[in-house]
């Protein structure tokens, strides 16, 4: 989950509070979720500018990462995580940022292919950075996306791979490649198989134009065959989104024979029974 809503105006004093954390915890209790962690986006922190100076990062970077860590450790009972974009070529810089802090878990995500985002279509002011502008060839974008995802897994920087087929986010609004999509998943699978990452199953995709869980079942099947464990997320940015559609996620996982999910403490993973 994220304590911070997506809106720009929200100031740290509004959401990095024990009261706000408590609102998520209450919803978690109501919905039978015991293990709860917060993973703010790295680009919300000024220190992320040491990793990458993309305009998206420069636009959002306001908060102090150490204040965030101290707040989560001292004023909440949440696991301390971070969602850190994978930026090819900046692995050492990201490693430096991560190494200095005492995370429970680090989530890796691919939102950008070089300078273009896969998930900013239709965002006013960001047209220039939209990989789908002027129709973005889906074959090419999907290939690049899964290449980058495989590299992210292989980098060893991450405990969890977030929303693994995010590239499908606008399916229905924008074209997706034809036919069996496993030819794309295959591209990422070597990197994933050689890594030690857990694969995030996220219900956030159900709130997006695609209207599907991330990742698609065939993708997760391939990861399971490669021996990867599963982590579960609703990617909530508001307390009411916590555990969003988890019944569907649990039956999705049950259909694939998944009975345990990965939880993390000080970057050590253990498996807990699901449901
Ligand atoms: Zn993300």
PDB file of C-alpha atoms and ligand atoms in Angstrom:
ATOM      1  CA  UNK A   1       0.000   0.000   0.000  1.00  0.00           C
ATOM      2  CA  UNK A   2       0.850   3.663  -0.238  1.00  0.00           C
ATOM      3  CA  UNK A   3       0.042   6.147   2.518  1.00  0.00           C
ATOM      4  CA  UNK A   4       0.236   8.946   0.042  1.00  0.00           C
ATOM      5  CA  UNK A   5      -2.664   9.589  -2.308  1.00  0.00           C
ATOM      6  CA  UNK A   6      -1.722  10.291  -5.908  1.00  0.00           C
ATOM      7  CA  UNK A   7      -2.828  13.920  -5.763  1.00  0.00           C
ATOM      8  CA  UNK A   8      -0.087  16.446  -5.936  1.00  0.00           C
ATOM      9  CA  UNK A   9      -1.315  18.806  -3.259  1.00  0.00           C
ATOM     10  CA  UNK A  10      -1.172  16.440  -0.297  1.00  0.00           C
ATOM     11  CA  UNK A  11       1.569  17.479   2.137  1.00  0.00           C
ATOM     12  CA  UNK A  12       3.586  14.978   4.212  1.00  0.00           C
ATOM     13  CA  UNK A  13       1.922  16.170   7.436  1.00  0.00           C
ATOM     14  CA  UNK A  14      -1.417  15.012   6.019  1.00  0.00           C
ATOM     15  CA  UNK A  15      -0.567  11.402   5.241  1.00  0.00           C
ATOM     16  CA  UNK A  16       2.611  10.436   7.119  1.00  0.00           C
ATOM     17  CA  UNK A  17       0.744  10.337  10.408  1.00  0.00           C
ATOM     18  CA  UNK A  18       0.022   7.511  12.810  1.00  0.00           C
ATOM     19  CA  UNK A  19      -3.709   8.298  12.426  1.00  0.00           C
ATOM     20  CA  UNK A  20      -3.505   7.724   8.683  1.00  0.00           C
ATOM     21  CA  UNK A  21      -1.582   4.470   9.141  1.00  0.00           C
ATOM     22  CA  UNK A  22      -4.210   3.420  11.676  1.00  0.00           C
ATOM     23  CA  UNK A  23      -7.007   3.937   9.100  1.00  0.00           C
ATOM     24  CA  UNK A  24      -5.331   1.395   6.813  1.00  0.00           C
ATOM     25  CA  UNK A  25      -4.769  -0.988   9.709  1.00  0.00           C
ATOM     26  CA  UNK A  26      -8.441  -0.834  10.670  1.00  0.00           C
ATOM     27  CA  UNK A  27      -9.511  -1.690   7.142  1.00  0.00           C
ATOM     28  CA  UNK A  28      -6.926  -4.491   7.060  1.00  0.00           C
ATOM     29  CA  UNK A  29      -8.351  -5.934  10.292  1.00  0.00           C
ATOM     30  CA  UNK A  30     -11.886  -5.797   8.907  1.00  0.00           C
ATOM     31  CA  UNK A  31     -10.783  -7.601   5.766  1.00  0.00           C
ATOM     32  CA  UNK A  32      -8.699 -10.295   7.432  1.00  0.00           C
ATOM     33  CA  UNK A  33      -5.298  -8.963   6.343  1.00  0.00           C
ATOM     34  CA  UNK A  34      -2.626  -9.441   8.994  1.00  0.00           C
ATOM     35  CA  UNK A  35       0.587  -8.539   7.277  1.00  0.00           C
ATOM     36  CA  UNK A  36       0.641  -4.987   6.008  1.00  0.00           C
ATOM     37  CA  UNK A  37       3.416  -2.942   4.464  1.00  0.00           C
ATOM     38  CA  UNK A  38       3.832   0.494   2.978  1.00  0.00           C
ATOM     39  CA  UNK A  39       5.965   1.053  -0.107  1.00  0.00           C
ATOM     40  CA  UNK A  40       5.938   4.674  -1.200  1.00  0.00           C
ATOM     41  CA  UNK A  41       7.148   5.472  -4.690  1.00  0.00           C
ATOM     42  CA  UNK A  42      10.852   6.286  -4.738  1.00  0.00           C
ATOM     43  CA  UNK A  43      10.255   9.300  -6.978  1.00  0.00           C
ATOM     44  CA  UNK A  44       8.381  10.996  -4.147  1.00  0.00           C
ATOM     45  CA  UNK A  45      11.693  11.476  -2.346  1.00  0.00           C
ATOM     46  CA  UNK A  46      14.274  14.138  -3.087  1.00  0.00           C
ATOM     47  CA  UNK A  47      17.006  11.502  -2.739  1.00  0.00           C
ATOM     48  CA  UNK A  48      15.665   9.751  -5.864  1.00  0.00           C
ATOM     49  CA  UNK A  49      17.099  12.593  -7.927  1.00  0.00           C
ATOM     50  CA  UNK A  50      20.527  11.102  -7.213  1.00  0.00           C
ATOM     51  CA  UNK A  51      19.310   8.055  -9.145  1.00  0.00           C
ATOM     52  CA  UNK A  52      17.489   9.664 -12.065  1.00  0.00           C
ATOM     53  CA  UNK A  53      16.667  13.213 -13.168  1.00  0.00           C
ATOM     54  CA  UNK A  54      13.682  12.405 -15.361  1.00  0.00           C
ATOM     55  CA  UNK A  55      11.071  15.216 -15.379  1.00  0.00           C
ATOM     56  CA  UNK A  56       8.586  12.819 -13.707  1.00  0.00           C
ATOM     57  CA  UNK A  57      10.993  12.395 -10.784  1.00  0.00           C
ATOM     58  CA  UNK A  58      11.801  16.092 -10.682  1.00  0.00           C
ATOM     59  CA  UNK A  59       8.098  16.881 -10.621  1.00  0.00           C
ATOM     60  CA  UNK A  60       7.240  14.667  -7.641  1.00  0.00           C
ATOM     61  CA  UNK A  61      10.394  14.580  -5.516  1.00  0.00           C
ATOM     62  CA  UNK A  62       9.535  16.501  -2.324  1.00  0.00           C
ATOM     63  CA  UNK A  63       9.653  14.196   0.695  1.00  0.00           C
ATOM     64  CA  UNK A  64      12.706  13.151   2.662  1.00  0.00           C
ATOM     65  CA  UNK A  65      13.345   9.427   2.534  1.00  0.00           C
ATOM     66  CA  UNK A  66      14.902   9.199   6.006  1.00  0.00           C
ATOM     67  CA  UNK A  67      11.988  11.017   7.595  1.00  0.00           C
ATOM     68  CA  UNK A  68       9.710   8.508   5.907  1.00  0.00           C
ATOM     69  CA  UNK A  69      11.719   5.549   7.229  1.00  0.00           C
ATOM     70  CA  UNK A  70      11.821   6.960  10.745  1.00  0.00           C
ATOM     71  CA  UNK A  71       8.119   7.712  10.660  1.00  0.00           C
ATOM     72  CA  UNK A  72       7.137   4.210   9.527  1.00  0.00           C
ATOM     73  CA  UNK A  73       9.445   2.518  12.055  1.00  0.00           C
ATOM     74  CA  UNK A  74       8.618   4.692  15.037  1.00  0.00           C
ATOM     75  CA  UNK A  75       5.004   5.705  14.571  1.00  0.00           C
ATOM     76  CA  UNK A  76       3.353   2.779  12.799  1.00  0.00           C
ATOM     77  CA  UNK A  77       3.237  -1.015  12.962  1.00  0.00           C
ATOM     78  CA  UNK A  78       3.593  -1.314   9.176  1.00  0.00           C
ATOM     79  CA  UNK A  79       6.367  -3.095   7.366  1.00  0.00           C
ATOM     80  CA  UNK A  80       8.735  -0.604   5.798  1.00  0.00           C
ATOM     81  CA  UNK A  81       9.073  -0.863   2.053  1.00  0.00           C
ATOM     82  CA  UNK A  82       9.680   1.187  -1.030  1.00  0.00           C
ATOM     83  CA  UNK A  83       8.616   0.884  -4.661  1.00  0.00           C
ATOM     84  CA  UNK A  84      11.688   1.732  -6.683  1.00  0.00           C
ATOM     85  CA  UNK A  85      11.579   2.153 -10.450  1.00  0.00           C
ATOM     86  CA  UNK A  86      14.104   0.103 -12.355  1.00  0.00           C
ATOM     87  CA  UNK A  87      16.236   2.436 -14.469  1.00  0.00           C
ATOM     88  CA  UNK A  88      18.706   0.529 -16.649  1.00  0.00           C
ATOM     89  CA  UNK A  89      22.198   1.938 -16.233  1.00  0.00           C
ATOM     90  CA  UNK A  90      21.387   3.429 -12.812  1.00  0.00           C
ATOM     91  CA  UNK A  91      21.592   0.189 -10.829  1.00  0.00           C
ATOM     92  CA  UNK A  92      24.578   1.325  -8.740  1.00  0.00           C
ATOM     93  CA  UNK A  93      22.953   4.597  -7.851  1.00  0.00           C
ATOM     94  CA  UNK A  94      19.760   2.870  -6.799  1.00  0.00           C
ATOM     95  CA  UNK A  95      21.752   0.292  -4.846  1.00  0.00           C
ATOM     96  CA  UNK A  96      23.387   3.154  -2.928  1.00  0.00           C
ATOM     97  CA  UNK A  97      20.032   4.685  -2.078  1.00  0.00           C
ATOM     98  CA  UNK A  98      18.633   1.336  -0.941  1.00  0.00           C
ATOM     99  CA  UNK A  99      21.701   0.107   0.946  1.00  0.00           C
ATOM    100  CA  UNK A 100      21.745   2.954   3.409  1.00  0.00           C
ATOM    101  CA  UNK A 101      18.258   2.158   4.755  1.00  0.00           C
ATOM    102  CA  UNK A 102      16.706  -0.573   6.790  1.00  0.00           C
ATOM    103  CA  UNK A 103      13.873  -1.845   4.550  1.00  0.00           C
ATOM    104  CA  UNK A 104      11.644  -4.808   5.207  1.00  0.00           C
ATOM    105  CA  UNK A 105      11.180  -5.155   1.464  1.00  0.00           C
ATOM    106  CA  UNK A 106      11.984  -3.432  -1.815  1.00  0.00           C
ATOM    107  CA  UNK A 107       9.514  -3.573  -4.683  1.00  0.00           C
ATOM    108  CA  UNK A 108      10.830  -3.155  -8.205  1.00  0.00           C
ATOM    109  CA  UNK A 109       8.665  -1.715 -10.918  1.00  0.00           C
ATOM    110  CA  UNK A 110       8.999  -0.896 -14.575  1.00  0.00           C
ATOM    111  CA  UNK A 111       6.968   2.181 -15.445  1.00  0.00           C
ATOM    112  CA  UNK A 112       9.472   3.640 -17.931  1.00  0.00           C
ATOM    113  CA  UNK A 113      11.105   2.356 -21.101  1.00  0.00           C
ATOM    114  CA  UNK A 114      14.029   4.702 -21.474  1.00  0.00           C
ATOM    115  CA  UNK A 115      12.326   8.087 -20.989  1.00  0.00           C
ATOM    116  CA  UNK A 116       8.795   7.027 -21.891  1.00  0.00           C
ATOM    117  CA  UNK A 117       6.188   5.762 -19.440  1.00  0.00           C
ATOM    118  CA  UNK A 118       3.881   2.843 -20.203  1.00  0.00           C
ATOM    119  CA  UNK A 119       1.192   4.042 -17.775  1.00  0.00           C
ATOM    120  CA  UNK A 120       0.826   7.796 -18.384  1.00  0.00           C
ATOM    121  CA  UNK A 121      -1.440   7.718 -21.413  1.00  0.00           C
ATOM    122  CA  UNK A 122      -4.027  10.483 -21.154  1.00  0.00           C
ATOM    123  CA  UNK A 123      -2.282  12.310 -18.279  1.00  0.00           C
ATOM    124  CA  UNK A 124      -2.416  15.986 -19.088  1.00  0.00           C
ATOM    125  CA  UNK A 125       1.013  17.539 -19.370  1.00  0.00           C
ATOM    126  CA  UNK A 126       2.834  14.206 -19.799  1.00  0.00           C
ATOM    127  CA  UNK A 127       2.044  13.534 -23.462  1.00  0.00           C
ATOM    128  CA  UNK A 128       5.689  13.950 -24.372  1.00  0.00           C
ATOM    129  CA  UNK A 129       6.647  11.025 -22.110  1.00  0.00           C
ATOM    130  CA  UNK A 130       3.861   8.679 -23.154  1.00  0.00           C
ATOM    131  CA  UNK A 131       5.208   5.568 -24.866  1.00  0.00           C
ATOM    132  CA  UNK A 132       1.793   5.174 -26.567  1.00  0.00           C
ATOM    133  CA  UNK A 133       1.831   8.590 -28.229  1.00  0.00           C
ATOM    134  CA  UNK A 134       1.184   8.432 -31.981  1.00  0.00           C
ATOM    135  CA  UNK A 135      -0.084   4.915 -31.534  1.00  0.00           C
ATOM    136  CA  UNK A 136       3.119   3.270 -30.074  1.00  0.00           C
ATOM    137  CA  UNK A 137       3.535  -0.095 -31.848  1.00  0.00           C
ATOM    138  CA  UNK A 138       2.278  -2.630 -29.270  1.00  0.00           C
ATOM    139  CA  UNK A 139       4.615  -5.426 -30.438  1.00  0.00           C
ATOM    140  CA  UNK A 140       7.625  -3.220 -29.946  1.00  0.00           C
ATOM    141  CA  UNK A 141       6.485  -1.699 -26.657  1.00  0.00           C
ATOM    142  CA  UNK A 142       5.613  -5.098 -25.168  1.00  0.00           C
ATOM    143  CA  UNK A 143       8.940  -6.568 -26.246  1.00  0.00           C
ATOM    144  CA  UNK A 144      10.873  -3.701 -24.679  1.00  0.00           C
ATOM    145  CA  UNK A 145       8.744  -3.823 -21.555  1.00  0.00           C
ATOM    146  CA  UNK A 146       9.401  -7.515 -20.880  1.00  0.00           C
ATOM    147  CA  UNK A 147      13.089  -7.166 -21.712  1.00  0.00           C
ATOM    148  CA  UNK A 148      13.321  -4.442 -19.073  1.00  0.00           C
ATOM    149  CA  UNK A 149      11.291  -6.467 -16.572  1.00  0.00           C
ATOM    150  CA  UNK A 150      13.678  -9.392 -16.953  1.00  0.00           C
ATOM    151  CA  UNK A 151      16.628  -7.060 -16.374  1.00  0.00           C
ATOM    152  CA  UNK A 152      14.924  -5.652 -13.275  1.00  0.00           C
ATOM    153  CA  UNK A 153      14.539  -9.167 -11.851  1.00  0.00           C
ATOM    154  CA  UNK A 154      18.114 -10.063 -12.728  1.00  0.00           C
ATOM    155  CA  UNK A 155      19.504  -6.888 -11.151  1.00  0.00           C
ATOM    156  CA  UNK A 156      19.157  -8.424  -7.697  1.00  0.00           C
ATOM    157  CA  UNK A 157      17.965  -5.068  -6.352  1.00  0.00           C
ATOM    158  CA  UNK A 158      14.479  -6.232  -5.520  1.00  0.00           C
ATOM    159  CA  UNK A 159      12.541  -8.558  -3.240  1.00  0.00           C
ATOM    160  CA  UNK A 160       9.309  -8.277  -5.221  1.00  0.00           C
ATOM    161  CA  UNK A 161       8.492  -7.549  -8.846  1.00  0.00           C
ATOM    162  CA  UNK A 162       5.495  -5.186  -8.930  1.00  0.00           C
ATOM    163  CA  UNK A 163       2.485  -5.408 -11.270  1.00  0.00           C
ATOM    164  CA  UNK A 164       4.508  -7.608 -13.649  1.00  0.00           C
ATOM    165  CA  UNK A 165       2.477  -7.075 -16.820  1.00  0.00           C
ATOM    166  CA  UNK A 166       1.701  -3.391 -16.259  1.00  0.00           C
ATOM    167  CA  UNK A 167       2.186  -2.833 -19.999  1.00  0.00           C
ATOM    168  CA  UNK A 168      -1.367  -4.144 -20.524  1.00  0.00           C
ATOM    169  CA  UNK A 169      -2.850  -1.306 -18.441  1.00  0.00           C
ATOM    170  CA  UNK A 170      -4.706   0.376 -21.333  1.00  0.00           C
ATOM    171  CA  UNK A 171      -5.913  -2.822 -23.031  1.00  0.00           C
ATOM    172  CA  UNK A 172      -9.370  -2.095 -24.389  1.00  0.00           C
ATOM    173  CA  UNK A 173      -8.485   1.563 -24.997  1.00  0.00           C
ATOM    174  CA  UNK A 174      -5.247   0.953 -26.867  1.00  0.00           C
ATOM    175  CA  UNK A 175      -4.188  -1.956 -29.070  1.00  0.00           C
ATOM    176  CA  UNK A 176      -2.423  -4.950 -27.558  1.00  0.00           C
ATOM    177  CA  UNK A 177      -0.395  -7.494 -29.538  1.00  0.00           C
ATOM    178  CA  UNK A 178      -2.308 -10.289 -31.232  1.00  0.00           C
ATOM    179  CA  UNK A 179      -2.275 -13.939 -30.331  1.00  0.00           C
ATOM    180  CA  UNK A 180      -0.629 -15.829 -27.514  1.00  0.00           C
ATOM    181  CA  UNK A 181       1.096 -13.317 -25.246  1.00  0.00           C
ATOM    182  CA  UNK A 182       3.436 -15.917 -23.775  1.00  0.00           C
ATOM    183  CA  UNK A 183       5.974 -15.030 -26.452  1.00  0.00           C
ATOM    184  CA  UNK A 184       6.445 -11.741 -24.558  1.00  0.00           C
ATOM    185  CA  UNK A 185       6.425 -13.273 -21.070  1.00  0.00           C
ATOM    186  CA  UNK A 186       9.124 -15.672 -22.306  1.00  0.00           C
ATOM    187  CA  UNK A 187      11.447 -12.691 -22.827  1.00  0.00           C
ATOM    188  CA  UNK A 188      11.381 -11.820 -19.097  1.00  0.00           C
ATOM    189  CA  UNK A 189      11.418 -15.381 -17.858  1.00  0.00           C
ATOM    190  CA  UNK A 190      15.174 -16.088 -17.977  1.00  0.00           C
ATOM    191  CA  UNK A 191      15.861 -13.092 -15.765  1.00  0.00           C
ATOM    192  CA  UNK A 192      13.026 -14.028 -13.422  1.00  0.00           C
ATOM    193  CA  UNK A 193      14.081 -17.685 -13.212  1.00  0.00           C
ATOM    194  CA  UNK A 194      17.663 -16.723 -12.368  1.00  0.00           C
ATOM    195  CA  UNK A 195      16.562 -14.219  -9.724  1.00  0.00           C
ATOM    196  CA  UNK A 196      15.256 -14.600  -6.201  1.00  0.00           C
ATOM    197  CA  UNK A 197      12.289 -12.216  -6.575  1.00  0.00           C
ATOM    198  CA  UNK A 198       8.731 -12.831  -5.459  1.00  0.00           C
ATOM    199  CA  UNK A 199       6.093 -12.059  -8.078  1.00  0.00           C
ATOM    200  CA  UNK A 200       3.452  -9.547  -7.073  1.00  0.00           C
ATOM    201  CA  UNK A 201      -0.148 -10.426  -7.723  1.00  0.00           C
ATOM    202  CA  UNK A 202      -1.912  -7.080  -7.645  1.00  0.00           C
ATOM    203  CA  UNK A 203      -5.595  -6.288  -7.795  1.00  0.00           C
ATOM    204  CA  UNK A 204      -4.809  -2.715  -8.894  1.00  0.00           C
ATOM    205  CA  UNK A 205      -5.252  -3.784 -12.525  1.00  0.00           C
ATOM    206  CA  UNK A 206      -8.948  -4.326 -11.784  1.00  0.00           C
ATOM    207  CA  UNK A 207      -9.237  -0.567 -11.184  1.00  0.00           C
ATOM    208  CA  UNK A 208      -7.513   0.259 -14.486  1.00  0.00           C
ATOM    209  CA  UNK A 209      -8.848   0.235 -18.080  1.00  0.00           C
ATOM    210  CA  UNK A 210      -7.626  -3.354 -18.578  1.00  0.00           C
ATOM    211  CA  UNK A 211      -9.860  -4.563 -15.721  1.00  0.00           C
ATOM    212  CA  UNK A 212      -7.628  -7.568 -14.941  1.00  0.00           C
ATOM    213  CA  UNK A 213      -5.405  -8.698 -12.109  1.00  0.00           C
ATOM    214  CA  UNK A 214      -1.677  -8.184 -12.679  1.00  0.00           C
ATOM    215  CA  UNK A 215      -0.209 -10.477 -13.941  1.00  0.00           C
ATOM    216  CA  UNK A 216      -2.200 -12.604 -16.384  1.00  0.00           C
ATOM    217  CA  UNK A 217      -2.553 -16.255 -15.336  1.00  0.00           C
ATOM    218  CA  UNK A 218      -0.193 -17.603 -18.046  1.00  0.00           C
ATOM    219  CA  UNK A 219       2.527 -15.214 -16.860  1.00  0.00           C
ATOM    220  CA  UNK A 220       2.142 -16.330 -13.258  1.00  0.00           C
ATOM    221  CA  UNK A 221       2.109 -19.987 -14.296  1.00  0.00           C
ATOM    222  CA  UNK A 222       5.476 -19.517 -15.964  1.00  0.00           C
ATOM    223  CA  UNK A 223       6.860 -17.833 -12.831  1.00  0.00           C
ATOM    224  CA  UNK A 224       5.546 -20.641 -10.636  1.00  0.00           C
ATOM    225  CA  UNK A 225       7.183 -23.193 -12.911  1.00  0.00           C
ATOM    226  CA  UNK A 226      10.394 -21.234 -12.455  1.00  0.00           C
ATOM    227  CA  UNK A 227      10.003 -21.664  -8.692  1.00  0.00           C
ATOM    228  CA  UNK A 228       9.154 -18.085  -7.840  1.00  0.00           C
ATOM    229  CA  UNK A 229       6.969 -17.288  -4.792  1.00  0.00           C
ATOM    230  CA  UNK A 230       4.032 -14.897  -4.868  1.00  0.00           C
ATOM    231  CA  UNK A 231       3.429 -11.660  -2.972  1.00  0.00           C
ATOM    232  CA  UNK A 232      -0.029 -10.133  -2.740  1.00  0.00           C
ATOM    233  CA  UNK A 233      -0.946  -6.470  -3.085  1.00  0.00           C
ATOM    234  CA  UNK A 234      -3.907  -4.201  -3.647  1.00  0.00           C
ATOM    235  CA  UNK A 235      -1.586  -1.243  -4.319  1.00  0.00           C
ATOM    236  CA  UNK A 236      -4.011   0.829  -2.242  1.00  0.00           C
ATOM    237  CA  UNK A 237      -3.457   4.570  -2.332  1.00  0.00           C
ATOM    238  CA  UNK A 238      -6.422   5.097   0.011  1.00  0.00           C
ATOM    239  CA  UNK A 239      -7.588   3.062   3.048  1.00  0.00           C
ATOM    240  CA  UNK A 240     -10.807   2.009   1.278  1.00  0.00           C
ATOM    241  CA  UNK A 241      -8.728   0.427  -1.511  1.00  0.00           C
ATOM    242  CA  UNK A 242      -6.925  -1.848   0.930  1.00  0.00           C
ATOM    243  CA  UNK A 243      -7.527  -5.500   0.108  1.00  0.00           C
ATOM    244  CA  UNK A 244      -9.499  -4.388  -2.954  1.00  0.00           C
ATOM    245  CA  UNK A 245     -11.046  -7.450  -4.662  1.00  0.00           C
ATOM    246  CA  UNK A 246      -8.886  -9.835  -2.629  1.00  0.00           C
ATOM    247  CA  UNK A 247     -11.562 -12.514  -2.920  1.00  0.00           C
ATOM    248  CA  UNK A 248     -10.838 -12.550  -6.641  1.00  0.00           C
ATOM    249  CA  UNK A 249      -7.079 -12.631  -6.055  1.00  0.00           C
ATOM    250  CA  UNK A 250      -7.419 -15.525  -3.622  1.00  0.00           C
ATOM    251  CA  UNK A 251      -9.507 -17.575  -6.054  1.00  0.00           C
ATOM    252  CA  UNK A 252      -7.130 -16.637  -8.916  1.00  0.00           C
ATOM    253  CA  UNK A 253      -4.237 -17.959  -6.829  1.00  0.00           C
ATOM    254  CA  UNK A 254      -6.201 -21.009  -5.701  1.00  0.00           C
ATOM    255  CA  UNK A 255      -6.892 -21.924  -9.340  1.00  0.00           C
ATOM    256  CA  UNK A 256      -3.143 -21.894  -9.941  1.00  0.00           C
ATOM    257  CA  UNK A 257      -2.460 -24.040  -6.879  1.00  0.00           C
ATOM    258  CA  UNK A 258      -0.856 -21.237  -4.825  1.00  0.00           C
ATOM    259  CA  UNK A 259      -1.477 -21.803  -1.111  1.00  0.00           C
ATOM    260  CA  UNK A 260       1.216 -19.614   0.454  1.00  0.00           C
ATOM    261  CA  UNK A 261       2.327 -16.030  -0.021  1.00  0.00           C
ATOM    262  CA  UNK A 262       5.614 -14.333   0.697  1.00  0.00           C
ATOM    263  CA  UNK A 263       5.930 -11.812   3.527  1.00  0.00           C
ATOM    264  CA  UNK A 264       9.060  -9.891   4.446  1.00  0.00           C
ATOM    265  CA  UNK A 265      10.952  -8.667   7.442  1.00  0.00           C
ATOM    266  CA  UNK A 266      14.289  -6.897   7.123  1.00  0.00           C
ATOM    267  CA  UNK A 267      14.552  -8.236   3.591  1.00  0.00           C
ATOM    268  CA  UNK A 268      14.124 -11.823   4.706  1.00  0.00           C
ATOM    269  CA  UNK A 269      11.312 -13.687   3.043  1.00  0.00           C
ATOM    270  CA  UNK A 270       9.086 -16.308   4.585  1.00  0.00           C
ATOM    271  CA  UNK A 271       5.939 -17.991   3.335  1.00  0.00           C
ATOM    272  CA  UNK A 272       2.617 -17.762   5.127  1.00  0.00           C
ATOM    273  CA  UNK A 273      -0.553 -19.695   4.354  1.00  0.00           C
ATOM    274  CA  UNK A 274      -3.027 -17.727   2.261  1.00  0.00           C
ATOM    275  CA  UNK A 275      -6.634 -17.191   3.222  1.00  0.00           C
TER     276      UNK A 275
HETATM  277 ZN1  LIG B   1       3.946   0.928  -9.700  1.00  0.00          ZN
END
